[in-house]
Amino acid sequence: MSDSRTTAASLADQLAAGEVTSVEVTQRHLDRIAEVDDRVHAFLHVDAEGALLQAAESDARRARGEARGPLDGVPIAVKDVLATRGLPTTCGSKILEGWVPPYDATVVERLRVAGLPILGKTNMDEFAMGSSTEHSAYGPTHNPWDLDRIPGGSGGGSAAAVASYEAPLAIGTDTGGSIRQPGAVTGTVGVKPTYGGVSRYGLVALANSLDQAGPVTRNVLDAAMLHDIIGGHDLRDSTSIKREWPSFTEAAREGAAGDLTGVKVGIVTEMSGDGWQPGVMNRFNESVELMVKAGAEVVEVSCPSFVHALAAYYLILPAEASSNLAKFDAMRFGLRVTPDGSPSAEDVMRASRDAGFGDEVKRRIILGTYALSSGYYDAYYGQAQKIRTLITRDFDAAFERVDVLVSPTAPTTAFKLGEKLDDPMAMYLNDLATIPANLSGVPGISIPNGLADEDSLPTGFQVLAPALADDRVYRVGAALEALHVQEWGGPLLDRATGLTEGN
Ligand code: GLN
């Protein structure tokens, strides 16, 4: 029997065995969306008709013995920052309201080729700026564990869709943590691949040198299977890496034996300590002990430049974002507001941007334009780039000593909606542990790490590996997941309470 709680890997088995059809599976998830999404608001757009049509095509292929891979027929949700042909793509912004792209992002194209029906587009902070999904122009997403709390961000919609069983799989994008941090606070798995490992073609850019799309799932194997589909070289992205990648599915299956003999694990000194929620640290330390029991060799590793990562990121990201967002000029696509009288082109641009962009987007455009202006460029953007180099050197030195680096994914569990909305600094601090990976391009995974003592909300465990060693994050992630199941019993998400009684 399967229900909307079945993992993608199990659905793949059931589809292969002819026990369910893709139409049934897809309908079941559409029913779940209809049942809970008025409370969760994970989706900005649901494409029931399109998804069922793709599901029927998948069933027909399978009947002919022509399934295109294990996940053919398993439905998926896609963050609204990826272009989808024929489906609205808003990036959570009013400025793109009503825009229907004439093309698919490479990631989306690969999902279609592999036969995954697309359920719809998920909510996000406007242009992926934020850590709570409260900066969406279409209203926040709610955390399925407690509907009064944030689901993380910017990809809170994808994480909440998977956590509330509205979708078995989702795609997110991670520029400074937007896959991993929502994973941590919703009890789901999120992977940021090596920069260049997944094509950015058709991903509406926030910061080109940091953005990377990746899997959002309920377990490590599902993430690996999805990564195998979306990853790999793409001629349409000049930063895409040309190489043969190993099978991540195989890495995850190997890891699931739970054996960490000989694996050298480094705990990053700078990614915990003062200001970290005690319950988050308790679960983290317990997981480290489990890894030791499973044969890992654990040492502490200092990466001194990481303390400057946040500052460097909040110069580099706004600098890139301010130039990326200049294309929203009301001339080519998106919102156009025409002021009364005989407005000039500049008047139209000004009025359209004023109405179309939210406060956080405006804040970053101003910051980025300032950091890039002549006279300040060297002092801000140039310095930030130097810090970026130092961070990469810290990673290089650390990975000389250890195979993987670990930390809690986020300093706290999900905070209350509204709590940090008027305090950008407090919001930015959520990404302390996730940002260094983006600045350096290394891969990382966040896996569910049990509930914090104080509030019984999910915490996350982050595993980082050297660039190109994405298979390692799956191997170690799957091992820790297996150790958790042995130690803590069944899947964490079964204990999510937000959608049950009273809510
Ligand atoms: N929260 C970070 C920010 O606001 C990360 C965003 C992201 O990864 N897209 O920039």
Coordinates of C-alpha atoms and ligand atoms in Angstrom, one line a residue:
M1 CA 0.0 0.0 0.0
S2 CA 1.2 3.5 -0.6
D3 CA -0.1 6.9 0.4
S4 CA 1.1 10.4 0.0
R5 CA 3.7 9.6 2.7
T6 CA 5.5 7.0 0.6
T7 CA 9.0 8.0 -0.3
A8 CA 10.0 8.5 -4.0
A9 CA 12.3 5.4 -3.9
S10 CA 9.4 3.3 -2.7
L11 CA 7.0 4.8 -5.2
A12 CA 9.6 4.0 -7.9
D13 CA 9.5 0.3 -6.7
Q14 CA 5.7 0.2 -6.6
L15 CA 5.4 1.7 -10.1
A16 CA 8.0 -0.8 -11.4
A17 CA 6.1 -3.7 -9.8
G18 CA 2.8 -2.4 -11.3
E19 CA 1.3 -2.0 -7.8
V20 CA 0.3 1.6 -8.5
T21 CA -0.1 3.9 -11.5
S22 CA 1.4 7.3 -11.9
V23 CA -2.1 8.8 -12.3
E24 CA -3.0 7.3 -8.9
V25 CA 0.1 8.6 -7.2
T26 CA -0.2 12.0 -8.8
Q27 CA -3.9 12.3 -7.9
R28 CA -3.2 11.3 -4.3
H29 CA -0.7 14.2 -4.0
L30 CA -3.1 16.6 -5.7
D31 CA -5.7 15.5 -3.2
R32 CA -3.3 16.2 -0.3
I33 CA -2.6 19.7 -1.7
A34 CA -6.3 20.4 -1.9
E35 CA -6.6 19.2 1.7
V36 CA -3.8 21.1 3.4
D37 CA -2.4 23.8 1.1
D38 CA -4.9 26.5 2.2
R39 CA -3.1 26.2 5.6
V40 CA 0.5 25.6 4.5
H41 CA 0.6 27.7 1.3
A42 CA 3.5 25.9 -0.1
F43 CA 2.3 26.4 -3.7
L44 CA 1.9 29.5 -5.8
H45 CA 0.6 27.6 -8.7
V46 CA -0.8 24.0 -9.0
D47 CA -1.0 22.4 -12.4
A48 CA -3.4 19.6 -11.7
E49 CA -4.4 19.1 -15.4
G50 CA -0.8 19.1 -16.7
A51 CA 0.5 16.8 -13.9
L52 CA -2.3 14.2 -14.6
L53 CA -1.6 14.4 -18.3
Q54 CA 2.1 13.8 -17.7
A55 CA 1.2 11.0 -15.3
A56 CA -1.1 9.3 -17.9
E57 CA 1.8 9.5 -20.4
S58 CA 4.1 8.0 -17.9
D59 CA 1.7 5.1 -17.3
A60 CA 1.4 4.5 -21.1
R61 CA 5.2 4.4 -21.4
R62 CA 5.5 2.0 -18.6
A63 CA 2.8 -0.2 -20.1
R64 CA 4.8 -0.4 -23.3
G65 CA 7.9 -1.3 -21.3
E66 CA 9.5 2.1 -22.1
A67 CA 9.9 3.7 -18.6
R68 CA 12.6 6.4 -18.8
G69 CA 14.1 5.6 -15.4
P70 CA 13.2 4.7 -11.9
L71 CA 11.4 8.0 -11.1
D72 CA 9.3 8.0 -14.3
G73 CA 5.8 8.8 -13.0
V74 CA 6.9 10.1 -9.5
P75 CA 5.5 13.7 -9.2
I76 CA 7.6 16.6 -8.1
A77 CA 7.1 20.3 -7.1
V78 CA 9.4 23.0 -8.5
K79 CA 10.5 26.2 -6.8
D80 CA 9.1 29.2 -8.7
V81 CA 12.5 30.6 -9.6
L82 CA 13.0 28.0 -12.4
A83 CA 11.5 28.8 -15.8
T84 CA 8.7 26.3 -16.7
R85 CA 7.4 26.5 -20.2
G86 CA 3.6 27.2 -20.2
L87 CA 3.5 27.5 -16.4
P88 CA 3.7 30.9 -14.5
T89 CA 7.0 31.7 -13.0
T90 CA 7.0 34.6 -10.6
C91 CA 10.1 34.3 -8.4
G92 CA 7.7 35.3 -5.5
S93 CA 7.6 38.8 -7.0
K94 CA 4.8 41.1 -8.2
I95 CA 7.2 42.3 -10.9
L96 CA 6.8 38.9 -12.7
E97 CA 3.1 38.3 -12.0
G98 CA 1.5 36.7 -14.9
W99 CA 4.8 35.9 -16.7
V100 CA 4.6 32.5 -18.5
P101 CA 8.1 31.5 -19.8
P102 CA 8.3 30.3 -23.4
Y103 CA 11.1 27.8 -22.3
D104 CA 12.1 25.3 -19.7
A105 CA 15.1 25.6 -17.4
T106 CA 17.5 22.7 -18.0
V107 CA 16.6 21.2 -14.6
V108 CA 12.9 21.3 -15.6
E109 CA 13.6 19.9 -19.0
R110 CA 15.5 17.0 -17.4
L111 CA 12.6 16.3 -15.1
R112 CA 10.3 16.2 -18.1
V113 CA 12.6 13.9 -20.0
A114 CA 12.9 11.6 -17.0
G115 CA 9.0 11.5 -16.8
L116 CA 8.3 13.2 -13.5
P117 CA 4.9 14.9 -13.5
I118 CA 5.2 18.5 -12.3
L119 CA 2.6 19.3 -9.7
G120 CA 3.2 23.0 -9.6
K121 CA 5.4 25.9 -8.5
T122 CA 6.4 26.5 -4.9
N123 CA 6.4 29.7 -2.8
M124 CA 9.7 31.5 -2.0
D125 CA 11.1 34.7 -0.7
E126 CA 11.1 37.3 -3.5
F127 CA 13.9 36.5 -5.9
A128 CA 15.2 34.0 -3.3
M129 CA 16.2 36.8 -0.8
G130 CA 15.4 35.6 2.7
S131 CA 15.4 32.9 5.2
S132 CA 11.7 32.6 6.1
T133 CA 9.6 32.8 2.9
E134 CA 8.0 35.8 4.5
H135 CA 9.4 38.1 1.7
S136 CA 7.2 36.4 -0.9
A137 CA 4.9 39.0 -2.5
Y138 CA 2.1 36.3 -2.3
G139 CA 2.1 35.8 1.4
P140 CA 4.2 33.4 3.6
T141 CA 4.4 29.6 3.7
H142 CA 3.7 28.0 7.0
N143 CA 5.8 25.3 8.7
P144 CA 3.8 22.0 8.8
W145 CA 5.3 21.4 12.3
D146 CA 3.7 24.5 13.7
L147 CA 1.7 26.7 11.3
D148 CA 2.6 29.8 13.3
R149 CA 6.3 29.3 12.4
I150 CA 8.4 29.9 9.3
P151 CA 9.4 27.0 7.0
G152 CA 12.8 28.5 6.4
G153 CA 13.7 30.3 3.2
S154 CA 14.1 31.2 0.5
G155 CA 12.8 27.8 -0.5
G156 CA 10.2 27.4 2.2
G157 CA 7.6 26.4 -0.3
S158 CA 9.5 23.4 -1.6
A159 CA 10.5 22.2 1.9
A160 CA 7.0 22.6 3.3
A161 CA 5.4 20.8 0.3
V162 CA 7.7 17.8 1.0
A163 CA 7.3 18.0 4.8
S164 CA 3.5 18.1 4.6
Y165 CA 3.4 15.2 2.1
E166 CA 2.0 17.4 -0.7
A167 CA 4.9 16.2 -2.9
P168 CA 7.4 13.3 -2.5
L169 CA 10.1 15.4 -4.2
A170 CA 10.9 19.1 -4.9
I171 CA 13.5 21.2 -6.4
G172 CA 15.0 24.1 -4.5
T173 CA 17.8 26.6 -5.1
D174 CA 20.6 27.4 -2.7
T175 CA 22.5 30.7 -2.9
G176 CA 23.4 31.0 0.7
G177 CA 21.4 28.2 2.3
S178 CA 18.0 28.3 0.8
I179 CA 17.8 24.5 0.3
R180 CA 19.6 23.4 3.5
Q181 CA 18.1 25.8 6.1
P182 CA 14.5 25.1 5.1
G183 CA 15.4 21.4 5.2
A184 CA 16.7 21.9 8.8
V185 CA 13.6 23.6 10.1
T186 CA 11.1 21.4 8.4
G187 CA 12.7 18.0 9.1
T188 CA 13.5 17.3 5.4
V189 CA 16.6 16.6 3.4
G190 CA 18.2 19.3 1.2
V191 CA 21.2 19.2 -1.0
K192 CA 23.3 22.0 -2.4
P193 CA 25.4 20.3 -5.2
T194 CA 28.9 21.4 -6.1
Y195 CA 28.7 24.8 -8.0
G196 CA 28.5 23.9 -11.7
G197 CA 27.2 20.4 -11.0
V198 CA 23.6 21.3 -11.9
S199 CA 22.8 23.6 -14.8
R200 CA 21.7 27.2 -13.9
Y201 CA 20.2 27.7 -17.4
G202 CA 16.7 29.0 -16.8
L203 CA 17.2 29.5 -13.1
V204 CA 16.3 33.2 -12.7
A205 CA 19.6 34.5 -11.2
L206 CA 19.9 35.9 -7.8
A207 CA 23.7 35.8 -7.6
N208 CA 25.2 33.9 -10.5
S209 CA 28.4 32.9 -8.7
L210 CA 26.6 31.4 -5.8
D211 CA 23.3 30.0 -7.1
Q212 CA 22.8 26.2 -7.4
A213 CA 19.7 24.1 -7.8
G214 CA 19.3 20.9 -5.9
P215 CA 17.0 18.2 -4.4
V216 CA 14.5 18.6 -1.5
T217 CA 13.2 15.3 -0.2
R218 CA 12.3 13.2 2.8
N219 CA 15.3 10.9 2.8
V220 CA 18.8 10.8 1.4
L221 CA 18.2 8.1 -1.2
D222 CA 15.4 10.1 -2.8
A223 CA 17.7 13.2 -3.0
A224 CA 20.5 11.1 -4.6
M225 CA 18.1 9.7 -7.2
L226 CA 16.8 13.1 -8.0
H227 CA 20.4 14.5 -8.3
D228 CA 21.3 11.8 -10.8
I229 CA 18.5 13.2 -13.0
I230 CA 19.1 16.9 -12.8
G231 CA 22.9 17.0 -12.6
G232 CA 25.5 16.8 -15.3
H233 CA 27.0 19.0 -18.0
D234 CA 24.9 21.5 -19.9
L235 CA 26.2 23.4 -22.9
R236 CA 23.8 26.2 -22.2
D237 CA 25.5 27.1 -18.9
S238 CA 29.1 28.3 -19.3
T239 CA 29.8 27.4 -15.6
S240 CA 28.6 23.9 -15.9
I241 CA 31.3 21.3 -15.1
K242 CA 32.2 18.8 -17.9
R243 CA 33.0 15.5 -16.3
E244 CA 31.5 12.1 -15.6
W245 CA 29.8 12.1 -12.2
P246 CA 29.5 8.9 -10.2
S247 CA 26.0 7.5 -9.4
F248 CA 24.7 9.4 -6.3
T249 CA 22.0 6.7 -6.0
E250 CA 24.7 4.1 -5.5
A251 CA 26.6 6.3 -3.0
A252 CA 23.4 6.7 -1.0
R253 CA 22.7 3.0 -1.1
E254 CA 26.3 2.2 0.1
G255 CA 26.1 4.7 2.9
A256 CA 22.8 3.2 4.2
A257 CA 24.8 0.4 5.7
G258 CA 25.6 2.9 8.4
D259 CA 29.3 2.1 8.5
L260 CA 31.7 5.0 8.9
T261 CA 34.9 3.1 9.6
G262 CA 37.9 5.2 8.7
V263 CA 35.9 8.3 7.7
K264 CA 37.5 11.5 9.0
V265 CA 35.0 14.0 10.2
G266 CA 35.8 17.6 11.1
I267 CA 33.6 19.7 13.4
V268 CA 33.9 23.3 12.3
T269 CA 34.8 25.4 15.4
E270 CA 33.3 28.5 13.9
M271 CA 29.9 27.0 13.1
S272 CA 28.6 26.6 16.7
G273 CA 28.9 28.1 20.1
D274 CA 27.5 31.3 21.6
G275 CA 24.0 32.1 20.3
W276 CA 23.3 28.5 19.1
Q277 CA 20.2 27.1 20.6
P278 CA 21.1 24.5 23.2
G279 CA 18.6 21.9 21.9
V280 CA 20.1 22.2 18.4
M281 CA 23.6 21.6 19.8
N282 CA 22.5 18.7 22.0
R283 CA 21.1 16.8 19.0
F284 CA 24.2 17.7 17.0
N285 CA 26.5 16.4 19.6
E286 CA 24.5 13.1 19.9
S287 CA 24.8 12.6 16.1
V288 CA 28.5 13.1 16.3
E289 CA 28.7 10.4 19.0
L290 CA 26.7 8.1 16.8
M291 CA 29.2 8.7 14.0
V292 CA 32.1 7.9 16.4
K293 CA 30.3 4.6 17.4
A294 CA 30.0 3.8 13.7
G295 CA 33.7 4.1 13.2
A296 CA 34.3 7.7 12.3
E297 CA 37.3 9.6 13.5
V298 CA 36.2 13.0 14.7
V299 CA 38.4 16.0 15.2
E300 CA 37.8 19.7 15.6
V301 CA 38.8 21.9 12.7
S302 CA 39.1 25.7 12.8
C303 CA 38.3 27.7 9.7
P304 CA 39.1 31.2 10.9
S305 CA 37.9 33.1 7.8
F306 CA 34.4 31.7 8.2
V307 CA 33.6 34.4 10.7
H308 CA 33.7 36.9 7.9
A309 CA 31.6 34.8 5.5
L310 CA 28.3 36.5 6.3
A311 CA 29.8 40.0 5.7
A312 CA 31.4 39.0 2.4
Y313 CA 28.2 37.3 1.3
Y314 CA 26.1 40.4 2.0
L315 CA 28.3 42.4 -0.3
I316 CA 28.9 39.9 -3.1
L317 CA 25.2 38.8 -3.3
P318 CA 23.7 42.3 -3.4
A319 CA 26.3 43.3 -6.0
E320 CA 25.4 40.5 -8.3
A321 CA 21.7 40.8 -7.5
S322 CA 21.6 44.5 -8.3
S323 CA 23.0 44.0 -11.7
N324 CA 20.7 40.9 -12.4
L325 CA 17.6 42.7 -11.4
A326 CA 18.3 45.6 -13.7
K327 CA 16.6 43.6 -16.5
F328 CA 13.2 44.1 -14.8
D329 CA 12.7 47.5 -16.5
A330 CA 9.0 47.2 -17.4
M331 CA 10.0 47.2 -21.1
R332 CA 10.5 43.5 -21.9
F333 CA 8.4 41.5 -19.6
G334 CA 6.6 41.6 -16.3
L335 CA 4.7 44.4 -14.6
R336 CA 4.4 47.8 -16.3
V337 CA 3.0 50.8 -14.3
T338 CA 2.4 53.9 -16.4
P339 CA 2.1 57.0 -14.3
D340 CA -0.4 59.7 -15.4
G341 CA 0.5 62.5 -17.8
S342 CA 3.2 61.9 -20.4
P343 CA 5.8 59.8 -18.5
S344 CA 9.3 59.2 -19.8
A345 CA 10.7 55.7 -20.0
E346 CA 12.5 56.3 -16.8
D347 CA 9.3 57.4 -15.1
V348 CA 7.7 54.1 -16.2
M349 CA 10.7 52.1 -14.9
R350 CA 10.7 53.9 -11.6
A351 CA 6.9 53.4 -11.0
S352 CA 7.1 49.8 -12.1
R353 CA 10.0 48.9 -9.9
D354 CA 8.5 50.8 -7.0
A355 CA 5.3 48.8 -7.3
G356 CA 6.8 45.5 -8.4
F357 CA 9.7 45.0 -5.9
G358 CA 9.3 44.4 -2.2
D359 CA 11.3 46.0 0.6
E360 CA 14.0 43.3 0.9
V361 CA 14.7 43.4 -2.9
K362 CA 15.0 47.2 -2.8
R363 CA 17.3 47.0 0.2
R364 CA 19.7 44.7 -1.6
I365 CA 19.6 46.6 -4.9
I366 CA 20.6 49.8 -3.0
L367 CA 23.3 48.0 -1.1
G368 CA 24.7 46.3 -4.2
T369 CA 24.6 49.4 -6.4
Y370 CA 26.5 51.3 -3.6
A371 CA 29.1 48.5 -3.2
L372 CA 29.8 48.5 -6.9
S373 CA 30.0 52.3 -7.3
S374 CA 33.3 53.8 -8.3
G375 CA 35.3 54.9 -5.3
Y376 CA 33.7 52.2 -3.1
Y377 CA 34.2 49.1 -5.4
D378 CA 37.7 48.2 -4.0
A379 CA 36.8 48.9 -0.4
Y380 CA 33.7 46.7 -0.4
Y381 CA 33.3 44.3 -3.4
G382 CA 37.1 43.9 -3.8
Q383 CA 37.6 43.2 -0.1
A384 CA 34.7 40.7 -0.1
Q385 CA 36.2 38.8 -3.0
K386 CA 39.5 38.6 -1.0
I387 CA 37.6 37.1 1.9
R388 CA 36.0 34.7 -0.5
T389 CA 39.5 33.5 -1.4
L390 CA 40.5 33.1 2.2
I391 CA 37.4 31.0 2.9
T392 CA 38.3 28.7 0.0
R393 CA 41.8 28.3 1.5
D394 CA 40.3 27.4 4.8
F395 CA 38.2 24.7 3.1
D396 CA 41.2 23.4 1.2
A397 CA 43.3 23.2 4.4
A398 CA 40.5 21.5 6.3
F399 CA 39.9 19.0 3.6
E400 CA 43.6 18.1 3.7
R401 CA 42.9 16.8 7.2
V402 CA 39.3 15.4 7.0
D403 CA 36.9 13.8 4.5
V404 CA 33.9 15.9 5.5
L405 CA 33.1 18.9 7.7
V406 CA 30.0 18.9 9.8
S407 CA 27.9 21.4 11.8
P408 CA 24.3 22.1 12.7
T409 CA 22.7 23.4 9.6
A410 CA 21.0 26.4 11.3
P411 CA 21.6 28.0 14.7
T412 CA 18.0 27.7 15.8
T413 CA 14.8 25.8 15.1
A414 CA 11.9 27.5 13.2
F415 CA 11.1 30.9 14.6
K416 CA 7.7 32.5 14.7
L417 CA 6.2 34.2 11.6
G418 CA 6.8 37.9 12.0
E419 CA 9.5 37.5 14.6
K420 CA 12.5 38.6 12.5
L421 CA 10.7 40.3 9.6
D422 CA 11.7 43.8 10.7
D423 CA 15.2 42.9 11.6
P424 CA 17.2 42.1 8.5
M425 CA 20.4 41.4 10.5
A426 CA 18.7 38.8 12.7
M427 CA 17.3 37.2 9.5
Y428 CA 20.7 37.1 7.8
L429 CA 22.3 35.4 10.9
N430 CA 20.3 32.2 10.1
D431 CA 22.7 31.4 7.3
L432 CA 25.9 31.5 9.3
A433 CA 26.7 27.9 8.8
T434 CA 25.4 27.5 5.2
I435 CA 27.0 30.5 3.4
P436 CA 30.6 29.4 3.4
A437 CA 29.8 26.5 1.1
N438 CA 28.2 28.8 -1.5
L439 CA 31.2 31.2 -1.4
S440 CA 33.5 28.4 -2.1
G441 CA 31.3 26.2 -4.3
V442 CA 31.5 23.0 -2.2
P443 CA 28.6 20.6 -1.9
G444 CA 26.5 20.2 1.3
I445 CA 23.6 18.3 2.6
S446 CA 21.2 18.9 5.5
I447 CA 19.6 15.9 7.0
P448 CA 16.9 15.8 9.7
N449 CA 18.6 15.6 13.1
G450 CA 15.9 15.0 15.6
L451 CA 13.9 17.5 17.7
A452 CA 15.2 20.2 19.9
D453 CA 14.5 19.7 23.6
E454 CA 13.1 23.2 24.2
D455 CA 10.4 23.3 21.5
S456 CA 10.2 19.8 20.0
L457 CA 10.9 21.3 16.5
P458 CA 13.2 19.8 13.9
T459 CA 16.9 20.5 13.8
G460 CA 19.4 19.8 10.9
F461 CA 22.8 18.3 10.6
Q462 CA 25.0 19.6 7.8
V463 CA 27.7 17.6 6.0
L464 CA 30.1 19.4 3.6
A465 CA 32.5 17.8 1.2
P466 CA 35.2 19.1 -1.1
A467 CA 34.1 20.4 -4.6
L468 CA 33.2 17.5 -6.9
A469 CA 32.8 15.0 -4.0
D470 CA 29.0 15.2 -3.9
D471 CA 29.0 11.4 -3.7
R472 CA 30.6 11.8 -0.2
V473 CA 27.7 13.9 1.2
Y474 CA 25.3 11.2 0.1
R475 CA 27.4 8.4 1.5
V476 CA 27.9 10.0 4.9
G477 CA 24.4 11.5 4.9
A478 CA 22.8 8.1 4.3
A479 CA 25.0 6.5 7.0
L480 CA 23.9 9.1 9.6
E481 CA 20.3 8.7 8.5
A482 CA 20.6 4.9 9.0
L483 CA 22.1 5.5 12.4
H484 CA 19.2 7.8 13.3
V485 CA 16.7 5.2 12.3
Q486 CA 18.4 2.6 14.5
E487 CA 18.7 5.0 17.4
W488 CA 15.6 7.2 17.2
G489 CA 13.1 4.9 15.4
G490 CA 11.0 5.7 12.4
P491 CA 11.0 8.8 10.2
L492 CA 11.0 12.1 12.0
L493 CA 8.3 13.6 9.8
D494 CA 5.7 11.2 11.2
R495 CA 5.9 13.3 14.3
A496 CA 5.0 16.6 12.6
T497 CA 2.1 17.9 14.5
G498 CA 1.1 21.2 12.8
L499 CA -1.4 19.7 10.5
T500 CA -3.1 17.4 12.9
E501 CA -5.6 18.3 15.6
G502 CA -6.6 21.9 16.2
N503 CA -4.8 23.3 13.2
Ligands
GLN1 N1 18.9 33.5 3.2 C1 20.0 33.9 2.3 C2 19.7 35.2 1.7 O1 18.7 35.8 2.1 C3 20.1 32.8 1.3 C4 19.2 32.9 0.1 C5 19.3 31.8 -0.9 O2 20.0 30.8 -0.7 N2 18.6 31.9 -2.0 O3 20.3 35.6 0.8

